[in-house]
CSV table of C-alpha atoms in Angstrom, one decimal:
chain,number,residue,atom,x,y,z
X,1,MET,CA,70.2,99.0,78.0
X,2,ASP,CA,71.0,96.0,80.1
X,3,ALA,CA,70.2,97.3,84.0
X,4,ASN,CA,73.2,94.8,85.0
X,5,SER,CA,76.0,96.6,82.0
X,6,PRO,CA,78.7,98.3,83.5
X,7,THR,CA,77.9,101.3,81.6
X,8,SER,CA,74.4,101.3,83.4
X,9,GLN,CA,75.8,100.2,86.7
X,10,TYR,CA,77.9,103.2,86.2
X,11,ALA,CA,75.3,105.9,84.8
X,12,SER,CA,73.1,104.9,87.3
X,13,LEU,CA,75.2,105.1,90.4
X,14,ALA,CA,76.4,108.7,88.6
X,15,ALA,CA,72.9,110.1,88.8
X,16,HIS,CA,72.7,109.2,92.5
X,17,CYS,CA,76.0,111.0,93.5
X,18,ALA,CA,75.1,114.0,91.4
X,19,SER,CA,72.0,114.3,93.1
X,20,ALA,CA,73.5,114.0,96.8
X,21,PHE,CA,76.3,115.8,96.3
X,22,ALA,CA,75.7,118.4,93.4
X,23,LEU,CA,79.2,117.7,92.3
X,24,PRO,CA,80.5,116.8,89.0
X,25,VAL,CA,81.0,113.2,87.8
X,26,ALA,CA,82.6,111.9,85.1
X,27,ARG,CA,80.5,110.3,82.7
X,28,ALA,CA,82.4,107.4,82.6
X,29,LEU,CA,84.7,105.5,84.9
X,30,PRO,CA,88.1,107.0,83.5
X,31,GLU,CA,91.7,105.3,83.4
X,32,GLN,CA,92.6,106.7,86.5
X,33,PRO,CA,90.7,108.5,89.2
X,34,ALA,CA,91.5,112.6,89.5
X,35,ALA,CA,94.5,113.5,91.8
X,36,VAL,CA,93.2,113.9,95.6
X,37,THR,CA,94.6,117.5,96.9
X,38,ALA,CA,91.6,117.8,99.8
X,39,PRO,CA,92.7,116.9,103.2
X,40,TRP,CA,90.7,114.1,104.0
X,41,CYS,CA,89.3,111.5,101.8
X,42,LEU,CA,85.8,109.4,102.6
X,43,THR,CA,85.3,106.4,100.8
X,44,VAL,CA,81.9,104.7,100.4
X,45,LEU,CA,81.7,101.0,99.7
X,46,ALA,CA,78.2,98.7,99.4
X,47,ALA,CA,77.2,96.1,97.2
X,48,ASP,CA,74.9,98.6,95.7
X,49,ILE,CA,74.3,102.7,96.5
X,50,GLU,CA,71.0,104.4,96.2
X,51,THR,CA,70.3,108.2,96.2
X,52,ALA,CA,68.8,108.1,99.7
X,53,GLN,CA,71.7,107.0,101.1
X,54,LEU,CA,74.1,109.2,99.7
X,55,GLU,CA,71.6,112.1,100.9
X,56,GLN,CA,72.0,111.2,104.2
X,57,LEU,CA,75.5,111.0,104.1
X,58,ALA,CA,75.6,114.3,102.5
X,59,ALA,CA,73.6,115.8,105.5
X,60,PHE,CA,75.7,114.2,107.9
X,61,VAL,CA,79.0,115.9,106.1
X,62,SER,CA,77.2,119.2,105.8
X,63,ALA,CA,75.6,119.3,109.6
X,64,ASP,CA,79.7,118.5,110.8
X,65,GLN,CA,81.0,121.4,108.4
X,66,TRP,CA,82.9,119.2,106.2
X,67,ARG,CA,83.1,120.4,102.7
X,68,PRO,CA,83.2,117.9,99.6
X,69,VAL,CA,85.3,119.3,96.9
X,70,ALA,CA,85.7,116.3,94.3
X,71,LEU,CA,83.8,112.8,93.9
X,72,ASP,CA,85.1,109.9,92.1
X,73,ILE,CA,83.4,106.4,91.1
X,74,LEU,CA,86.3,104.0,91.8
X,75,ALA,CA,83.8,100.9,91.0
X,76,ALA,CA,80.5,100.4,89.5
X,77,ARG,CA,79.9,96.9,89.3
X,78,ALA,CA,76.6,94.7,89.8
X,79,ASP,CA,78.0,93.2,93.1
X,80,CYS,CA,80.0,96.6,94.2
X,81,LYS,CA,79.8,100.3,94.3
X,82,VAL,CA,82.9,102.4,95.5
X,83,VAL,CA,82.8,106.2,95.7
X,84,ARG,CA,85.3,108.6,97.1
X,85,ILE,CA,84.7,111.8,98.3
X,86,GLN,CA,87.0,114.6,98.8
X,87,LEU,CA,86.6,116.5,102.2
X,88,GLU,CA,87.9,120.0,103.4
X,89,GLY,CA,86.9,121.1,107.0
X,90,ASP,CA,88.3,120.7,110.6
X,91,ILE,CA,87.9,117.2,111.4
X,92,ALA,CA,88.7,115.2,114.3
X,93,PHE,CA,89.8,111.9,112.8
X,94,ALA,CA,89.0,110.1,116.1
X,95,ALA,CA,85.4,111.0,116.8
X,96,ALA,CA,84.9,111.2,112.9
X,97,ARG,CA,85.6,108.0,112.6
X,98,LEU,CA,83.5,106.7,115.2
X,99,ALA,CA,80.7,108.7,113.9
X,100,LEU,CA,80.8,107.5,110.3
X,101,LEU,CA,81.4,103.6,111.6
X,102,GLU,CA,78.0,104.5,113.3
X,103,LEU,CA,76.5,106.0,110.6
X,104,GLY,CA,77.7,103.5,107.8
X,105,GLN,CA,75.7,100.7,110.0
X,106,SER,CA,72.9,102.2,110.0
X,107,LEU,CA,72.8,103.2,106.2
X,108,GLY,CA,73.9,99.8,105.0
X,109,VAL,CA,77.5,101.0,103.7
X,110,GLU,CA,81.1,101.2,104.7
X,111,LEU,CA,82.4,104.3,105.2
X,112,VAL,CA,86.2,105.0,105.3
X,113,LEU,CA,88.0,108.2,106.5
X,114,GLN,CA,91.4,108.6,105.5
X,115,ALA,CA,93.7,111.6,105.4
X,116,GLY,CA,94.1,112.4,101.7
X,117,GLU,CA,97.9,111.8,101.4
X,118,THR,CA,97.5,108.4,102.2
X,119,GLN,CA,95.5,107.9,99.0
X,120,ARG,CA,98.3,106.3,97.4
X,121,ALA,CA,100.4,103.1,96.9
X,122,PRO,CA,102.6,102.0,100.1
X,123,LYS,CA,105.6,100.6,99.9
X,124,LEU,CA,105.3,98.2,102.5
X,125,ALA,CA,102.2,96.4,103.3
X,126,CYS,CA,101.9,94.2,106.9
X,127,PHE,CA,99.6,91.1,106.7
X,128,ASP,CA,98.4,89.2,109.9
X,129,MET,CA,97.4,85.6,108.3
X,130,ASP,CA,95.0,83.8,110.5
X,131,SER,CA,91.6,85.2,109.5
X,132,THR,CA,92.9,87.7,107.2
X,133,LEU,CA,94.8,86.4,104.6
X,134,ILE,CA,93.5,82.8,105.1
X,135,GLN,CA,90.0,81.9,106.0
X,136,ALA,CA,91.1,79.8,109.3
X,137,GLU,CA,92.3,80.1,112.6
X,138,VAL,CA,95.1,77.0,112.5
X,139,ILE,CA,96.0,76.9,115.9
X,140,ASP,CA,92.0,76.3,116.1
X,141,GLU,CA,92.2,73.6,113.2
X,142,LEU,CA,94.9,71.7,114.6
X,143,ALA,CA,93.3,71.5,118.1
X,144,LYS,CA,90.0,70.4,116.4
X,145,ILE,CA,92.2,67.3,114.4
X,146,ALA,CA,94.1,66.5,117.6
X,147,GLY,CA,90.8,66.1,119.7
X,148,VAL,CA,91.5,69.1,121.8
X,149,GLY,CA,89.0,71.7,120.1
X,150,ASP,CA,87.1,72.5,123.4
X,151,GLN,CA,90.4,73.0,125.6
X,152,VAL,CA,92.2,75.1,123.2
X,153,ALA,CA,88.5,77.0,122.8
X,154,GLU,CA,87.9,77.5,126.6
X,155,ILE,CA,91.9,78.9,126.6
X,156,THR,CA,91.2,81.0,123.7
X,157,LEU,CA,87.8,82.4,125.6
X,158,SER,CA,89.9,82.8,129.0
X,159,ALA,CA,92.7,85.0,127.2
X,160,MET,CA,89.8,87.1,125.5
X,161,ARG,CA,88.1,87.7,129.2
X,162,GLY,CA,91.5,88.9,130.0
X,163,GLU,CA,92.6,86.4,132.3
X,164,LEU,CA,95.4,85.2,130.1
X,165,ASP,CA,97.6,87.5,127.8
X,166,PHE,CA,98.4,86.0,124.1
X,167,GLN,CA,101.4,84.5,125.5
X,168,GLN,CA,100.4,82.8,128.2
X,169,SER,CA,97.4,81.8,126.2
X,170,PHE,CA,99.4,80.5,123.3
X,171,ARG,CA,101.9,78.4,125.2
X,172,LYS,CA,99.1,76.8,126.8
X,173,ARG,CA,97.5,75.9,123.8
X,174,MET,CA,100.7,74.8,122.2
X,175,GLY,CA,101.2,72.1,125.4
X,176,LEU,CA,97.7,70.9,124.0
X,177,LEU,CA,98.9,70.5,120.6
X,178,LYS,CA,102.0,68.0,122.0
X,179,GLY,CA,102.3,64.7,119.6
X,180,PHE,CA,100.9,66.3,116.6
X,181,THR,CA,102.4,65.0,113.5
X,182,GLU,CA,104.3,67.1,111.1
X,183,ALA,CA,102.9,64.5,108.2
X,184,SER,CA,99.8,65.7,109.1
X,185,LEU,CA,100.8,69.4,108.9
X,186,ALA,CA,102.0,69.0,105.3
X,187,GLU,CA,98.1,67.5,104.6
X,188,ILE,CA,96.2,70.4,106.3
X,189,ALA,CA,98.7,73.2,104.7
X,190,PRO,CA,97.3,72.5,101.3
X,191,ARG,CA,93.6,72.5,102.6
X,192,ILE,CA,93.3,75.9,103.8
X,193,PRO,CA,91.2,78.4,102.2
X,194,ILE,CA,92.7,81.5,100.9
X,195,MET,CA,90.8,84.7,102.0
X,196,PRO,CA,88.9,86.3,98.7
X,197,GLY,CA,90.7,89.2,97.3
X,198,ALA,CA,94.0,88.1,98.7
X,199,GLN,CA,96.2,87.1,96.1
X,200,ARG,CA,94.9,89.9,93.6
X,201,LEU,CA,95.8,92.3,96.5
X,202,LEU,CA,99.2,91.0,96.7
X,203,LEU,CA,99.8,90.9,93.0
X,204,ALA,CA,98.7,94.3,92.8
X,205,LEU,CA,100.9,95.4,95.5
X,206,ARG,CA,104.1,93.8,94.2
X,207,ALA,CA,102.9,95.4,90.8
X,208,LEU,CA,103.1,98.7,92.6
X,209,GLY,CA,106.3,98.3,94.0
X,210,CYS,CA,105.1,97.7,97.3
X,211,LYS,CA,106.9,94.9,99.6
X,212,SER,CA,104.9,93.0,102.0
X,213,ALA,CA,105.0,90.7,104.7
X,214,ILE,CA,103.1,88.2,107.1
X,215,LEU,CA,103.3,89.2,111.0
X,216,SER,CA,101.4,86.6,112.3
X,217,GLY,CA,100.7,84.9,116.0
X,218,GLY,CA,100.4,81.9,113.8
X,219,PHE,CA,103.1,79.5,112.6
X,220,THR,CA,105.7,80.0,110.2
X,221,TYR,CA,105.0,76.4,108.7
X,222,PHE,CA,102.1,78.0,107.3
X,223,ALA,CA,102.9,81.4,106.2
X,224,ASN,CA,105.9,79.6,104.4
X,225,TYR,CA,103.7,77.5,103.0
X,226,LEU,CA,101.4,80.3,101.4
X,227,ARG,CA,104.6,82.6,100.1
X,228,ASP,CA,105.8,79.6,98.8
X,229,ASN,CA,102.8,78.3,96.8
X,230,HIS,CA,99.7,81.0,96.7
X,231,LEU,CA,100.7,84.9,97.8
X,232,ALA,CA,103.4,87.2,96.6
X,233,VAL,CA,104.7,87.4,100.1
X,234,ASP,CA,108.4,89.0,100.3
X,235,PHE,CA,108.7,88.3,104.6
X,236,VAL,CA,107.5,86.2,107.1
X,237,HIS,CA,107.5,86.5,110.7
X,238,ALA,CA,105.5,83.8,112.6
X,239,ASN,CA,105.8,81.7,115.3
X,240,GLN,CA,108.3,78.6,114.9
X,241,LEU,CA,106.9,75.3,116.1
X,242,GLU,CA,109.6,72.8,117.4
X,243,PHE,CA,109.5,69.2,116.6
X,244,ASP,CA,111.0,66.3,117.7
X,245,GLY,CA,110.9,62.5,115.9
X,246,GLY,CA,108.5,64.4,113.6
X,247,ALA,CA,106.1,65.5,116.0
X,248,LEU,CA,105.4,68.6,118.1
X,249,THR,CA,107.1,68.9,121.4
X,250,GLY,CA,104.4,71.1,122.6
X,251,ASN,CA,107.2,73.7,123.6
X,252,VAL,CA,107.1,77.1,122.4
X,253,ILE,CA,110.4,78.6,120.6
X,254,ASP,CA,110.7,82.2,121.7
X,255,PRO,CA,110.4,85.0,120.6
X,256,ILE,CA,106.5,84.8,120.5
X,257,VAL,CA,104.9,87.0,117.8
X,258,ASP,CA,102.0,89.0,119.8
X,259,GLY,CA,100.8,92.2,119.3
X,260,ALA,CA,103.9,94.0,120.4
X,261,ARG,CA,106.2,92.1,118.8
X,262,LYS,CA,104.1,92.3,115.6
X,263,ALA,CA,104.3,96.3,116.0
X,264,LEU,CA,108.2,95.6,116.3
X,265,LEU,CA,108.9,94.0,113.3
X,266,LEU,CA,106.5,96.3,111.0
X,267,GLN,CA,109.1,99.3,112.6
X,268,GLU,CA,112.3,97.0,112.0
X,269,ILE,CA,111.3,95.5,108.2
X,270,ALA,CA,110.5,99.8,107.5
X,271,LYS,CA,113.8,101.1,108.8
X,272,ALA,CA,115.7,98.0,106.9
X,273,LEU,CA,113.6,99.2,103.8
X,274,ASP,CA,114.7,103.0,104.6
X,275,LEU,CA,110.8,103.8,104.7
X,276,SER,CA,108.8,106.2,107.0
X,277,LEU,CA,105.9,104.7,108.8
X,278,ASP,CA,104.0,107.2,106.8
X,279,GLN,CA,104.6,104.6,103.8
X,280,VAL,CA,103.5,101.5,105.5
X,281,ILE,CA,100.1,100.1,105.6
X,282,ALA,CA,98.9,97.1,108.1
X,283,VAL,CA,96.0,94.8,108.2
X,284,GLY,CA,94.8,92.3,110.4
X,285,ASP,CA,91.4,91.2,112.2
X,286,GLY,CA,92.2,90.6,116.2
X,287,ALA,CA,93.0,92.6,119.0
X,288,ASN,CA,96.7,91.5,118.9
X,289,ASP,CA,96.6,93.5,115.6
X,290,LEU,CA,95.8,96.9,117.1
X,291,PRO,CA,99.4,97.9,118.0
X,292,MET,CA,100.5,97.6,114.2
X,293,LEU,CA,97.5,98.8,112.7
X,294,SER,CA,97.9,102.0,114.7
X,295,LEU,CA,101.4,102.6,113.4
X,296,GLY,CA,101.4,102.9,109.7
X,297,ALA,CA,99.5,105.4,107.3
X,298,LEU,CA,96.7,103.2,106.9
X,299,GLY,CA,95.8,100.5,109.5
X,300,ILE,CA,92.7,98.1,108.2
X,301,ALA,CA,90.6,96.2,110.4
X,302,PHE,CA,89.4,93.4,108.1
X,303,HIS,CA,86.7,91.4,108.7
X,304,ALA,CA,87.3,92.2,112.3
X,305,LYS,CA,85.5,91.8,115.7
X,306,PRO,CA,83.2,95.0,116.6
X,307,LYS,CA,86.1,95.9,119.7
X,308,VAL,CA,88.6,96.1,116.8
X,309,ARG,CA,86.8,97.8,114.1
X,310,ALA,CA,85.9,100.4,116.8
X,311,GLU,CA,89.9,101.0,117.8
X,312,ALA,CA,91.3,100.7,114.2
X,313,PRO,CA,92.1,103.5,112.0
X,314,GLN,CA,90.1,102.0,108.9
X,315,ALA,CA,87.9,99.1,108.4
X,316,ILE,CA,86.4,96.8,105.2
X,317,ASP,CA,83.9,94.0,106.5
X,318,GLY,CA,81.8,93.0,103.0
X,319,PHE,CA,84.1,92.5,100.8
X,320,GLY,CA,87.5,90.6,100.0
X,321,LEU,CA,91.1,91.9,101.0
X,322,ASP,CA,91.4,93.3,97.4
X,323,ALA,CA,88.7,95.9,98.2
X,324,ALA,CA,91.9,97.9,100.1
X,325,LEU,CA,93.1,98.7,96.6
X,326,TYR,CA,90.6,101.6,96.5
X,327,LEU,CA,92.6,103.1,99.6
X,328,PHE,CA,95.4,103.6,97.5
X,329,GLY,CA,94.1,105.8,95.0
X,330,LEU,CA,92.9,103.2,92.3
X,331,ASN,CA,89.5,102.6,90.2
X,332,ASP,CA,88.5,99.3,89.0
X,333,ARG,CA,90.0,100.1,85.3
X,334,ALA,CA,93.6,101.0,86.7
X,335,ILE,CA,93.1,98.0,88.9
X,336,ALA,CA,92.8,95.6,85.6
X,337,ALA,CA,95.2,97.2,83.8
X,338,LEU,CA,97.8,96.8,86.7
X,339,LEU,CA,96.6,93.2,87.0
X,340,ASP,CA,96.8,93.1,83.4
X,341,GLU,CA,93.1,92.0,83.6
X,342,ARG,CA,90.6,92.0,80.8
X,343,THR,CA,87.7,94.7,81.8
């Protein structure tokens, strides 16, 4: 049998899991994972997972007196392995999350802890845009084209040092873009690369009956372009660009979408949809996403800076955005069926 075939990949990972945790493992990837009944779920994601890594994880879990009660393999592809472990025990989430972040880095895997009840499809998913749904920081790209890239970068660094807040830095950066033409924006929009997995994740969310929103400190011009051409998005809230004679004025139209406003918008959309916050998730990469990441059932830091990873409830680093689907109680077969993909 080909060692890279899905059957071989699954059998190998199942053997590793059974050896490390002494829990029953399905012989093949089922249509749906088992129901979650434990108070906690720990999801392991990696390009490959070996017995030694799982044994060290099992030792860590045992030392903290957490009790594994069920184990599912959610993915067993050549480039992606995902294992979900249901846990019982007195887990202090904040401390456990940081300890698992450190352990995952030492083992070369990603470890995502969440309450068992959050292993379900959300009803509302809120996303940052720049460096989350797209592979760019739009304002930085515009500044480079306008010839003020270094000046904008210095303002960004000043904000990161705490010398300016987001609103102050945003106003300063926008002032430097005065005169940038709307025609140039129209040329740039189609060239902005979509984040891997973004389209697949948003299509899956829509198929699950989940509404989605872009809550961005970037621009409605680009967020609307994404919604109209690439991404299955229901709501857009971002900063509006002010034009005069077909060019940017350099002024800012209030209110500016900063971290506090993202959190407020998430709550307002949830209320309008008659949803509780435990039916909402948020995904972002920056410090100004942390307020909204702290509100919902899941707050996923995606390809984020170390500080954001350390503070966000959950984090995904080495995979595309669609890896978030494994945190909703889905495996590869369920995802493929949802998207009508061939397996």
